[in-house]
PDB file of C-alpha atoms in Angstrom:
ATOM      1  CA  TYR A   1     -34.763  -4.197 -82.070  1.00  0.00           C
ATOM      2  CA  ASP A   2     -33.933  -1.508 -84.819  1.00  0.00           C
ATOM      3  CA  ASP A   3     -35.180  -4.113 -87.185  1.00  0.00           C
ATOM      4  CA  LEU A   4     -38.333  -4.424 -85.650  1.00  0.00           C
ATOM      5  CA  VAL A   5     -39.053  -0.943 -85.105  1.00  0.00           C
ATOM      6  CA  ASN A   6     -38.355   0.605 -88.733  1.00  0.00           C
ATOM      7  CA  LEU A   7     -40.268  -2.663 -90.123  1.00  0.00           C
ATOM      8  CA  ARG A   8     -37.342  -4.578 -91.402  1.00  0.00           C
ATOM      9  CA  GLU A   9     -36.584  -8.145 -91.409  1.00  0.00           C
ATOM     10  CA  GLY A  10     -34.418  -9.028 -88.318  1.00  0.00           C
ATOM     11  CA  GLN A  11     -34.703 -10.766 -84.533  1.00  0.00           C
ATOM     12  CA  TYR A  12     -35.993  -9.438 -81.219  1.00  0.00           C
ATOM     13  CA  ARG A  13     -35.575 -11.992 -78.807  1.00  0.00           C
ATOM     14  CA  VAL A  14     -36.993 -11.698 -75.432  1.00  0.00           C
ATOM     15  CA  ARG A  15     -37.025 -14.565 -72.906  1.00  0.00           C
ATOM     16  CA  PHE A  16     -40.297 -15.343 -70.959  1.00  0.00           C
ATOM     17  CA  TYR A  17     -40.211 -18.406 -69.432  1.00  0.00           C
ATOM     18  CA  ASN A  18     -37.753 -21.290 -69.080  1.00  0.00           C
ATOM     19  CA  SER A  19     -39.599 -24.672 -69.215  1.00  0.00           C
ATOM     20  CA  PRO A  20     -38.761 -26.744 -66.517  1.00  0.00           C
ATOM     21  CA  VAL A  21     -38.903 -29.847 -69.377  1.00  0.00           C
ATOM     22  CA  LYS A  22     -36.708 -29.784 -72.218  1.00  0.00           C
ATOM     23  CA  TYR A  23     -38.134 -29.540 -75.744  1.00  0.00           C
ATOM     24  CA  ASP A  24     -41.715 -28.550 -74.171  1.00  0.00           C
ATOM     25  CA  LEU A  25     -42.038 -24.921 -75.734  1.00  0.00           C
ATOM     26  CA  GLY A  26     -43.615 -25.093 -78.705  1.00  0.00           C
ATOM     27  CA  TYR A  27     -46.305 -23.705 -81.341  1.00  0.00           C
ATOM     28  CA  PRO A  28     -45.602 -19.982 -80.324  1.00  0.00           C
ATOM     29  CA  GLY A  29     -47.973 -17.224 -81.738  1.00  0.00           C
ATOM     30  CA  LEU A  30     -47.961 -13.211 -81.464  1.00  0.00           C
ATOM     31  CA  GLU A  31     -50.486 -10.796 -82.025  1.00  0.00           C
ATOM     32  CA  LEU A  32     -50.225  -6.911 -81.900  1.00  0.00           C
ATOM     33  CA  LEU A  33     -53.318  -5.245 -80.359  1.00  0.00           C
ATOM     34  CA  PRO A  34     -54.473  -1.730 -81.667  1.00  0.00           C
ATOM     35  CA  ASP A  35     -53.439   0.187 -78.672  1.00  0.00           C
ATOM     36  CA  GLY A  36     -49.581  -1.323 -79.346  1.00  0.00           C
ATOM     37  CA  THR A  37     -49.845  -4.378 -76.554  1.00  0.00           C
ATOM     38  CA  MET A  38     -48.342  -7.397 -77.899  1.00  0.00           C
ATOM     39  CA  VAL A  39     -49.476 -10.763 -76.948  1.00  0.00           C
ATOM     40  CA  THR A  40     -47.312 -14.023 -77.192  1.00  0.00           C
ATOM     41  CA  THR A  41     -48.831 -17.403 -76.529  1.00  0.00           C
ATOM     42  CA  THR A  42     -46.943 -20.935 -76.536  1.00  0.00           C
ATOM     43  CA  TYR A  43     -47.648 -24.358 -75.688  1.00  0.00           C
ATOM     44  CA  ILE A  44     -45.829 -25.091 -72.442  1.00  0.00           C
ATOM     45  CA  VAL A  45     -45.219 -27.167 -69.326  1.00  0.00           C
ATOM     46  CA  LEU A  46     -45.458 -24.767 -66.349  1.00  0.00           C
ATOM     47  CA  ALA A  47     -44.317 -27.302 -63.970  1.00  0.00           C
ATOM     48  CA  GLU A  48     -42.570 -30.447 -64.116  1.00  0.00           C
ATOM     49  CA  GLY A  49     -44.753 -33.156 -63.969  1.00  0.00           C
ATOM     50  CA  GLU A  50     -47.895 -31.270 -64.987  1.00  0.00           C
ATOM     51  CA  LYS A  51     -49.558 -31.508 -68.108  1.00  0.00           C
ATOM     52  CA  HIS A  52     -49.104 -29.065 -71.031  1.00  0.00           C
ATOM     53  CA  SER A  53     -51.187 -25.775 -71.056  1.00  0.00           C
ATOM     54  CA  VAL A  54     -51.281 -22.734 -73.182  1.00  0.00           C
ATOM     55  CA  ALA A  55     -49.526 -19.886 -71.757  1.00  0.00           C
ATOM     56  CA  ALA A  56     -49.782 -16.030 -72.785  1.00  0.00           C
ATOM     57  CA  TRP A  57     -47.810 -12.824 -71.891  1.00  0.00           C
ATOM     58  CA  HIS A  58     -48.713  -9.380 -72.686  1.00  0.00           C
ATOM     59  CA  PHE A  59     -46.176  -6.439 -73.095  1.00  0.00           C
ATOM     60  CA  THR A  60     -45.208  -3.393 -74.736  1.00  0.00           C
ATOM     61  CA  LEU A  61     -41.952  -2.335 -76.267  1.00  0.00           C
ATOM     62  CA  ASP A  62     -42.037   0.687 -73.960  1.00  0.00           C
ATOM     63  CA  GLU A  63     -41.959  -1.960 -71.104  1.00  0.00           C
ATOM     64  CA  LEU A  64     -39.367  -4.016 -72.597  1.00  0.00           C
ATOM     65  CA  ASP A  65     -37.036  -0.759 -73.378  1.00  0.00           C
ATOM     66  CA  ARG A  66     -37.505   0.419 -69.306  1.00  0.00           C
ATOM     67  CA  LYS A  67     -36.389  -3.388 -68.067  1.00  0.00           C
ATOM     68  CA  ALA A  68     -33.590  -3.570 -70.718  1.00  0.00           C
ATOM     69  CA  ALA A  69     -32.246  -0.095 -69.547  1.00  0.00           C
ATOM     70  CA  LEU A  70     -31.557  -1.813 -66.206  1.00  0.00           C
ATOM     71  CA  LEU A  71     -29.735  -4.688 -67.654  1.00  0.00           C
ATOM     72  CA  PRO A  72     -25.566  -4.480 -67.322  1.00  0.00           C
ATOM     73  CA  ARG A  73     -24.052  -2.768 -70.431  1.00  0.00           C
ATOM     74  CA  GLU A  74     -20.469  -4.179 -71.109  1.00  0.00           C
ATOM     75  CA  GLN A  75     -17.607  -1.949 -71.754  1.00  0.00           C
ATOM     76  CA  ASP A  76     -14.088  -2.884 -73.113  1.00  0.00           C
ATOM     77  CA  LEU A  77     -12.347  -1.128 -70.132  1.00  0.00           C
ATOM     78  CA  PHE A  78      -8.693  -2.554 -70.278  1.00  0.00           C
ATOM     79  CA  VAL A  79      -8.110  -3.914 -73.818  1.00  0.00           C
ATOM     80  CA  SER A  80      -5.028  -6.115 -74.269  1.00  0.00           C
ATOM     81  CA  GLY A  81      -2.755  -4.715 -77.000  1.00  0.00           C
ATOM     82  CA  THR A  82      -3.567  -1.011 -76.468  1.00  0.00           C
ATOM     83  CA  GLU A  83      -1.996   1.643 -74.098  1.00  0.00           C
ATOM     84  CA  GLY A  84       1.492   0.120 -74.188  1.00  0.00           C
ATOM     85  CA  THR A  85       0.339  -3.143 -72.859  1.00  0.00           C
ATOM     86  CA  HIS A  86       0.605  -6.452 -74.415  1.00  0.00           C
ATOM     87  CA  THR A  87      -1.981  -7.865 -72.099  1.00  0.00           C
ATOM     88  CA  PHE A  88      -4.181  -6.829 -68.980  1.00  0.00           C
ATOM     89  CA  ARG A  89      -4.957  -9.239 -66.403  1.00  0.00           C
ATOM     90  CA  ILE A  90      -6.197  -9.635 -62.942  1.00  0.00           C
ATOM     91  CA  PRO A  91      -8.773  -6.854 -62.803  1.00  0.00           C
ATOM     92  CA  SER A  92     -10.742  -5.367 -59.545  1.00  0.00           C
ATOM     93  CA  LEU A  93     -13.286  -3.303 -58.947  1.00  0.00           C
ATOM     94  CA  LEU A  94     -14.569  -0.772 -55.924  1.00  0.00           C
ATOM     95  CA  VAL A  95     -17.093   1.265 -56.049  1.00  0.00           C
ATOM     96  CA  THR A  96     -16.718   3.834 -53.009  1.00  0.00           C
ATOM     97  CA  ALA A  97     -18.983   5.442 -50.596  1.00  0.00           C
ATOM     98  CA  LYS A  98     -19.539   8.533 -52.716  1.00  0.00           C
ATOM     99  CA  GLY A  99     -19.727   6.366 -55.756  1.00  0.00           C
ATOM    100  CA  THR A 100     -16.567   6.763 -57.560  1.00  0.00           C
ATOM    101  CA  VAL A 101     -15.800   3.437 -59.567  1.00  0.00           C
ATOM    102  CA  LEU A 102     -12.347   2.661 -59.546  1.00  0.00           C
ATOM    103  CA  ALA A 103     -11.136  -0.243 -61.689  1.00  0.00           C
ATOM    104  CA  PHE A 104      -7.783  -1.781 -60.703  1.00  0.00           C
ATOM    105  CA  CYS A 105      -5.441  -3.796 -63.445  1.00  0.00           C
ATOM    106  CA  GLU A 106      -2.418  -5.530 -64.050  1.00  0.00           C
ATOM    107  CA  ALA A 107      -0.627  -3.849 -67.153  1.00  0.00           C
ATOM    108  CA  ARG A 108       1.625  -6.949 -68.328  1.00  0.00           C
ATOM    109  CA  ARG A 109       3.572  -4.657 -70.689  1.00  0.00           C
ATOM    110  CA  GLU A 110       5.500  -7.104 -72.603  1.00  0.00           C
ATOM    111  CA  SER A 111       3.898 -10.822 -72.590  1.00  0.00           C
ATOM    112  CA  SER A 112       1.140 -12.420 -70.832  1.00  0.00           C
ATOM    113  CA  SER A 113       3.717 -14.027 -68.536  1.00  0.00           C
ATOM    114  CA  ASP A 114       2.749 -13.495 -64.681  1.00  0.00           C
ATOM    115  CA  PHE A 115       6.452 -12.358 -64.243  1.00  0.00           C
ATOM    116  CA  GLY A 116       8.203  -9.711 -65.774  1.00  0.00           C
ATOM    117  CA  ASN A 117       7.388  -5.640 -66.448  1.00  0.00           C
ATOM    118  CA  ILE A 118       4.075  -5.473 -64.883  1.00  0.00           C
ATOM    119  CA  ASP A 119       2.628  -2.297 -63.613  1.00  0.00           C
ATOM    120  CA  MET A 120      -0.119  -1.559 -61.297  1.00  0.00           C
ATOM    121  CA  VAL A 121      -2.933   0.507 -63.100  1.00  0.00           C
ATOM    122  CA  LEU A 122      -6.097   2.508 -62.430  1.00  0.00           C
ATOM    123  CA  LYS A 123      -9.311   3.950 -64.332  1.00  0.00           C
ATOM    124  CA  ARG A 124     -11.693   6.193 -62.806  1.00  0.00           C
ATOM    125  CA  SER A 125     -15.167   6.777 -63.241  1.00  0.00           C
ATOM    126  CA  GLU A 126     -17.435   9.446 -61.669  1.00  0.00           C
ATOM    127  CA  ASP A 127     -20.708   9.139 -63.339  1.00  0.00           C
ATOM    128  CA  ASN A 128     -21.547   5.110 -62.278  1.00  0.00           C
ATOM    129  CA  GLY A 129     -19.132   3.931 -65.131  1.00  0.00           C
ATOM    130  CA  GLU A 130     -20.567   5.691 -67.972  1.00  0.00           C
ATOM    131  CA  THR A 131     -17.289   7.259 -68.833  1.00  0.00           C
ATOM    132  CA  TRP A 132     -13.889   6.576 -67.359  1.00  0.00           C
ATOM    133  CA  GLY A 133     -10.801   8.624 -67.105  1.00  0.00           C
ATOM    134  CA  PRO A 134      -7.465   7.924 -68.340  1.00  0.00           C
ATOM    135  CA  MET A 135      -5.407   5.038 -67.350  1.00  0.00           C
ATOM    136  CA  GLN A 136      -3.094   5.976 -64.119  1.00  0.00           C
ATOM    137  CA  VAL A 137      -0.149   3.828 -63.287  1.00  0.00           C
ATOM    138  CA  LEU A 138      -0.060   3.525 -59.446  1.00  0.00           C
ATOM    139  CA  ALA A 139       2.945   1.330 -59.356  1.00  0.00           C
ATOM    140  CA  ASP A 140       5.784   0.914 -61.763  1.00  0.00           C
ATOM    141  CA  ASP A 141       9.242  -0.745 -60.877  1.00  0.00           C
ATOM    142  CA  GLU A 142      10.751  -1.506 -63.965  1.00  0.00           C
ATOM    143  CA  ARG A 143      11.481  -5.153 -64.843  1.00  0.00           C
ATOM    144  CA  ASN A 144       9.641  -6.293 -61.690  1.00  0.00           C
ATOM    145  CA  THR A 145       6.115  -7.140 -61.292  1.00  0.00           C
ATOM    146  CA  MET A 146       3.566  -4.860 -59.097  1.00  0.00           C
ATOM    147  CA  GLY A 147       0.510  -7.039 -59.235  1.00  0.00           C
ATOM    148  CA  ASN A 148      -2.444  -8.587 -57.270  1.00  0.00           C
ATOM    149  CA  PRO A 149      -4.631  -5.761 -56.676  1.00  0.00           C
ATOM    150  CA  CYS A 150      -6.704  -5.817 -53.675  1.00  0.00           C
ATOM    151  CA  PRO A 151      -8.820  -2.722 -52.606  1.00  0.00           C
ATOM    152  CA  VAL A 152     -11.186  -2.059 -49.699  1.00  0.00           C
ATOM    153  CA  GLN A 153     -12.307   1.296 -48.374  1.00  0.00           C
ATOM    154  CA  ASP A 154     -12.160   2.175 -44.749  1.00  0.00           C
ATOM    155  CA  ARG A 155     -15.692   3.989 -43.658  1.00  0.00           C
ATOM    156  CA  LYS A 156     -14.460   5.649 -40.995  1.00  0.00           C
ATOM    157  CA  SER A 157     -11.599   7.802 -42.839  1.00  0.00           C
ATOM    158  CA  GLY A 158     -12.922   7.227 -46.276  1.00  0.00           C
ATOM    159  CA  ASP A 159      -9.596   6.310 -47.720  1.00  0.00           C
ATOM    160  CA  VAL A 160      -9.126   3.684 -50.194  1.00  0.00           C
ATOM    161  CA  ILE A 161      -6.652   1.131 -49.334  1.00  0.00           C
ATOM    162  CA  LEU A 162      -4.843  -0.909 -52.108  1.00  0.00           C
ATOM    163  CA  LEU A 163      -3.033  -4.065 -51.055  1.00  0.00           C
ATOM    164  CA  LEU A 164      -0.267  -5.298 -54.006  1.00  0.00           C
ATOM    165  CA  CYS A 165       2.649  -7.608 -54.458  1.00  0.00           C
ATOM    166  CA  ARG A 166       6.324  -7.443 -55.958  1.00  0.00           C
ATOM    167  CA  ASN A 167       7.320 -10.395 -57.881  1.00  0.00           C
ATOM    168  CA  ASN A 168       4.940 -12.440 -55.338  1.00  0.00           C
ATOM    169  CA  GLN A 169       7.446 -12.028 -52.580  1.00  0.00           C
ATOM    170  CA  ARG A 170       6.736  -8.638 -51.294  1.00  0.00           C
ATOM    171  CA  VAL A 171       3.312  -7.471 -49.447  1.00  0.00           C
ATOM    172  CA  PHE A 172       2.592  -3.683 -50.284  1.00  0.00           C
ATOM    173  CA  VAL A 173      -0.165  -1.073 -48.987  1.00  0.00           C
ATOM    174  CA  MET A 174      -1.018   2.209 -50.863  1.00  0.00           C
ATOM    175  CA  ARG A 175      -3.558   4.854 -49.903  1.00  0.00           C
ATOM    176  CA  SER A 176      -5.766   7.332 -51.506  1.00  0.00           C
ATOM    177  CA  ALA A 177      -7.789   9.887 -49.681  1.00  0.00           C
ATOM    178  CA  ASP A 178      -9.157  11.573 -52.810  1.00  0.00           C
ATOM    179  CA  GLU A 179     -11.256   8.964 -54.086  1.00  0.00           C
ATOM    180  CA  GLY A 180      -8.175   7.480 -55.886  1.00  0.00           C
ATOM    181  CA  GLU A 181      -7.191  10.626 -57.726  1.00  0.00           C
ATOM    182  CA  THR A 182      -3.798   9.821 -56.118  1.00  0.00           C
ATOM    183  CA  PHE A 183      -2.133   7.004 -53.904  1.00  0.00           C
ATOM    184  CA  SER A 184       0.594   7.245 -51.599  1.00  0.00           C
ATOM    185  CA  PRO A 185       3.747   5.354 -52.950  1.00  0.00           C
ATOM    186  CA  PRO A 186       3.820   1.656 -51.899  1.00  0.00           C
ATOM    187  CA  ARG A 187       4.531   0.833 -48.529  1.00  0.00           C
ATOM    188  CA  ASP A 188       6.341  -2.389 -47.809  1.00  0.00           C
ATOM    189  CA  ILE A 189       4.373  -4.483 -44.965  1.00  0.00           C
ATOM    190  CA  THR A 190       5.873  -7.833 -45.607  1.00  0.00           C
ATOM    191  CA  GLU A 191       7.401  -8.441 -42.345  1.00  0.00           C
ATOM    192  CA  GLN A 192       3.887  -7.510 -40.844  1.00  0.00           C
ATOM    193  CA  VAL A 193       2.145 -10.181 -42.495  1.00  0.00           C
ATOM    194  CA  LYS A 194       4.693 -13.103 -42.634  1.00  0.00           C
ATOM    195  CA  GLN A 195       2.839 -16.174 -41.603  1.00  0.00           C
ATOM    196  CA  VAL A 196       3.907 -17.818 -38.295  1.00  0.00           C
ATOM    197  CA  ASP A 197       2.191 -21.144 -39.155  1.00  0.00           C
ATOM    198  CA  PHE A 198       3.260 -21.269 -42.771  1.00  0.00           C
ATOM    199  CA  ASP A 199       6.742 -20.618 -44.133  1.00  0.00           C
ATOM    200  CA  TRP A 200       5.458 -19.054 -47.718  1.00  0.00           C
ATOM    201  CA  THR A 201       8.014 -18.629 -50.651  1.00  0.00           C
ATOM    202  CA  ARG A 202       5.254 -16.763 -52.823  1.00  0.00           C
ATOM    203  CA  VAL A 203       2.012 -14.523 -51.912  1.00  0.00           C
ATOM    204  CA  ALA A 204      -0.784 -13.171 -53.542  1.00  0.00           C
ATOM    205  CA  THR A 205      -3.031 -10.622 -52.598  1.00  0.00           C
ATOM    206  CA  GLY A 206      -6.565 -11.094 -53.626  1.00  0.00           C
ATOM    207  CA  PRO A 207      -7.985 -11.868 -56.044  1.00  0.00           C
ATOM    208  CA  GLY A 208     -11.087  -9.488 -56.096  1.00  0.00           C
ATOM    209  CA  ASN A 209     -11.530  -7.181 -52.833  1.00  0.00           C
ATOM    210  CA  GLY A 210     -11.129  -6.962 -49.434  1.00  0.00           C
ATOM    211  CA  ILE A 211     -14.081  -6.518 -46.954  1.00  0.00           C
ATOM    212  CA  GLN A 212     -14.820  -4.309 -43.851  1.00  0.00           C
ATOM    213  CA  THR A 213     -16.368  -6.071 -40.778  1.00  0.00           C
ATOM    214  CA  ARG A 214     -18.984  -4.037 -38.803  1.00  0.00           C
ATOM    215  CA  SER A 215     -16.086  -3.717 -36.043  1.00  0.00           C
ATOM    216  CA  GLY A 216     -14.136  -1.813 -38.457  1.00  0.00           C
ATOM    217  CA  ARG A 217     -11.675  -4.677 -39.182  1.00  0.00           C
ATOM    218  CA  LEU A 218     -10.152  -4.521 -43.061  1.00  0.00           C
ATOM    219  CA  VAL A 219      -9.650  -8.216 -44.200  1.00  0.00           C
ATOM    220  CA  ILE A 220      -7.680  -9.099 -47.245  1.00  0.00           C
ATOM    221  CA  PRO A 221      -7.776 -12.600 -48.599  1.00  0.00           C
ATOM    222  CA  VAL A 222      -4.294 -13.844 -49.531  1.00  0.00           C
ATOM    223  CA  TRP A 223      -2.889 -16.966 -51.405  1.00  0.00           C
ATOM    224  CA  TYR A 224       0.189 -18.532 -50.414  1.00  0.00           C
ATOM    225  CA  MET A 225       2.899 -20.946 -51.870  1.00  0.00           C
ATOM    226  CA  GLY A 226       5.599 -22.785 -50.190  1.00  0.00           C
ATOM    227  CA  GLY A 227       8.620 -24.562 -51.347  1.00  0.00           C
ATOM    228  CA  GLU A 228       9.909 -24.153 -54.708  1.00  0.00           C
ATOM    229  CA  MET A 229       8.123 -23.687 -57.975  1.00  0.00           C
ATOM    230  CA  GLY A 230       8.089 -26.607 -60.294  1.00  0.00           C
ATOM    231  CA  ARG A 231       9.222 -29.145 -57.363  1.00  0.00           C
ATOM    232  CA  GLU A 232       7.247 -31.716 -55.592  1.00  0.00           C
ATOM    233  CA  THR A 233       7.882 -29.869 -52.373  1.00  0.00           C
ATOM    234  CA  GLN A 234       5.479 -27.063 -53.535  1.00  0.00           C
ATOM    235  CA  GLU A 235       2.258 -26.498 -51.140  1.00  0.00           C
ATOM    236  CA  TYR A 236      -0.588 -24.198 -51.419  1.00  0.00           C
ATOM    237  CA  ARG A 237      -2.411 -22.214 -48.764  1.00  0.00           C
ATOM    238  CA  SER A 238      -5.299 -19.508 -48.413  1.00  0.00           C
ATOM    239  CA  GLY A 239      -5.354 -17.105 -45.764  1.00  0.00           C
ATOM    240  CA  VAL A 240      -6.117 -13.391 -44.728  1.00  0.00           C
ATOM    241  CA  ILE A 241      -4.554 -10.532 -43.388  1.00  0.00           C
ATOM    242  CA  PHE A 242      -6.155  -8.001 -41.342  1.00  0.00           C
ATOM    243  CA  SER A 243      -6.032  -4.479 -39.756  1.00  0.00           C
ATOM    244  CA  ASP A 244      -7.865  -2.932 -36.841  1.00  0.00           C
ATOM    245  CA  ASP A 245      -6.484   0.547 -37.253  1.00  0.00           C
ATOM    246  CA  GLY A 246      -7.579   1.651 -40.713  1.00  0.00           C
ATOM    247  CA  GLY A 247      -4.837  -0.197 -42.788  1.00  0.00           C
ATOM    248  CA  ILE A 248      -1.826   1.438 -40.801  1.00  0.00           C
ATOM    249  CA  THR A 249      -0.905  -1.453 -39.230  1.00  0.00           C
ATOM    250  CA  TRP A 250      -1.315  -5.332 -40.515  1.00  0.00           C
ATOM    251  CA  THR A 251      -1.510  -8.787 -38.981  1.00  0.00           C
ATOM    252  CA  PRO A 252      -1.541 -12.002 -40.540  1.00  0.00           C
ATOM    253  CA  GLY A 253      -4.781 -14.689 -39.887  1.00  0.00           C
ATOM    254  CA  ALA A 254      -4.773 -18.146 -39.839  1.00  0.00           C
ATOM    255  CA  THR A 255      -4.269 -20.389 -43.214  1.00  0.00           C
ATOM    256  CA  VAL A 256      -6.212 -23.132 -44.758  1.00  0.00           C
ATOM    257  CA  ALA A 257      -4.678 -25.919 -46.439  1.00  0.00           C
TER     258      ALA A 257
END
C-alpha cells in the first residue's frame, strides 16, 4: 500500500472474487478515474456451468482502508525464548463482560516438554488488545507443571474462574473478582470431579474456554487418559465438569469414548 500511494513499484493485493472454476480468471484491467475511483475488470466465470463474462468492480483507496481496518491485526503476545521461558504453549483467550482481554498460557520454562517446570501465566489488555500489561505468574509450583488453562466468566458475580491442572493428575480452580488483576491461590477440586464411570490416571482441562449456559451452569471441557502412558492399556475419553453455584463446587459429567 505504501508503494502505491508514494508512486513506487510494489504490490497492492485485493481479492474481489473467487472463481468457482480453476484457472478461469484472466485478462485483468485497471483504470483510475478522475475522481479517484478505480475500476478493475476481468474475464471470469461467475457461476459453475455458466459461460464466461466480463465483470467489473469499482472502489477507492479510502474504502479499502476502512475495510482493512476491520481485519484482525496479529500481535506476538507470548514469544518463546523471551521472559525467562523456553516455550509458550496452550493459550486461552477470554474477553470479560466489561471488555478486558485476558490471555492465559503455559510458560514452559526450560524446554518444550509437556512436563517439568511449567507455570501458568497471564497477560491483560484494557484497550481491546491494542496494548498489554506485563506477564503475571498465576501459579508456580517449582518443578511441577501448572497447565491446561480453561477460563470462564460467571455472569452473576462477574468473577473470572480459571480451571487448571497440576502434572495432569490434579485439578485446581482459581478465581478473580477484579477483571484478572489478581487471582485466588489454586484450590484443589480433584476429589469433586473424579469420574465415577471412568478411572482416569491423567486429566487435562480444556483446551480453550468454558461456557455458561442460560441456566447459569458453568461447563468446562476435560480430556482424560486411563491406564499407563506408553502401554497398550491406554484409553482416552472426553468429558465435562460443571458447576451450578458459580464455580464453588464442581460435579463430573458423563464421558465420551
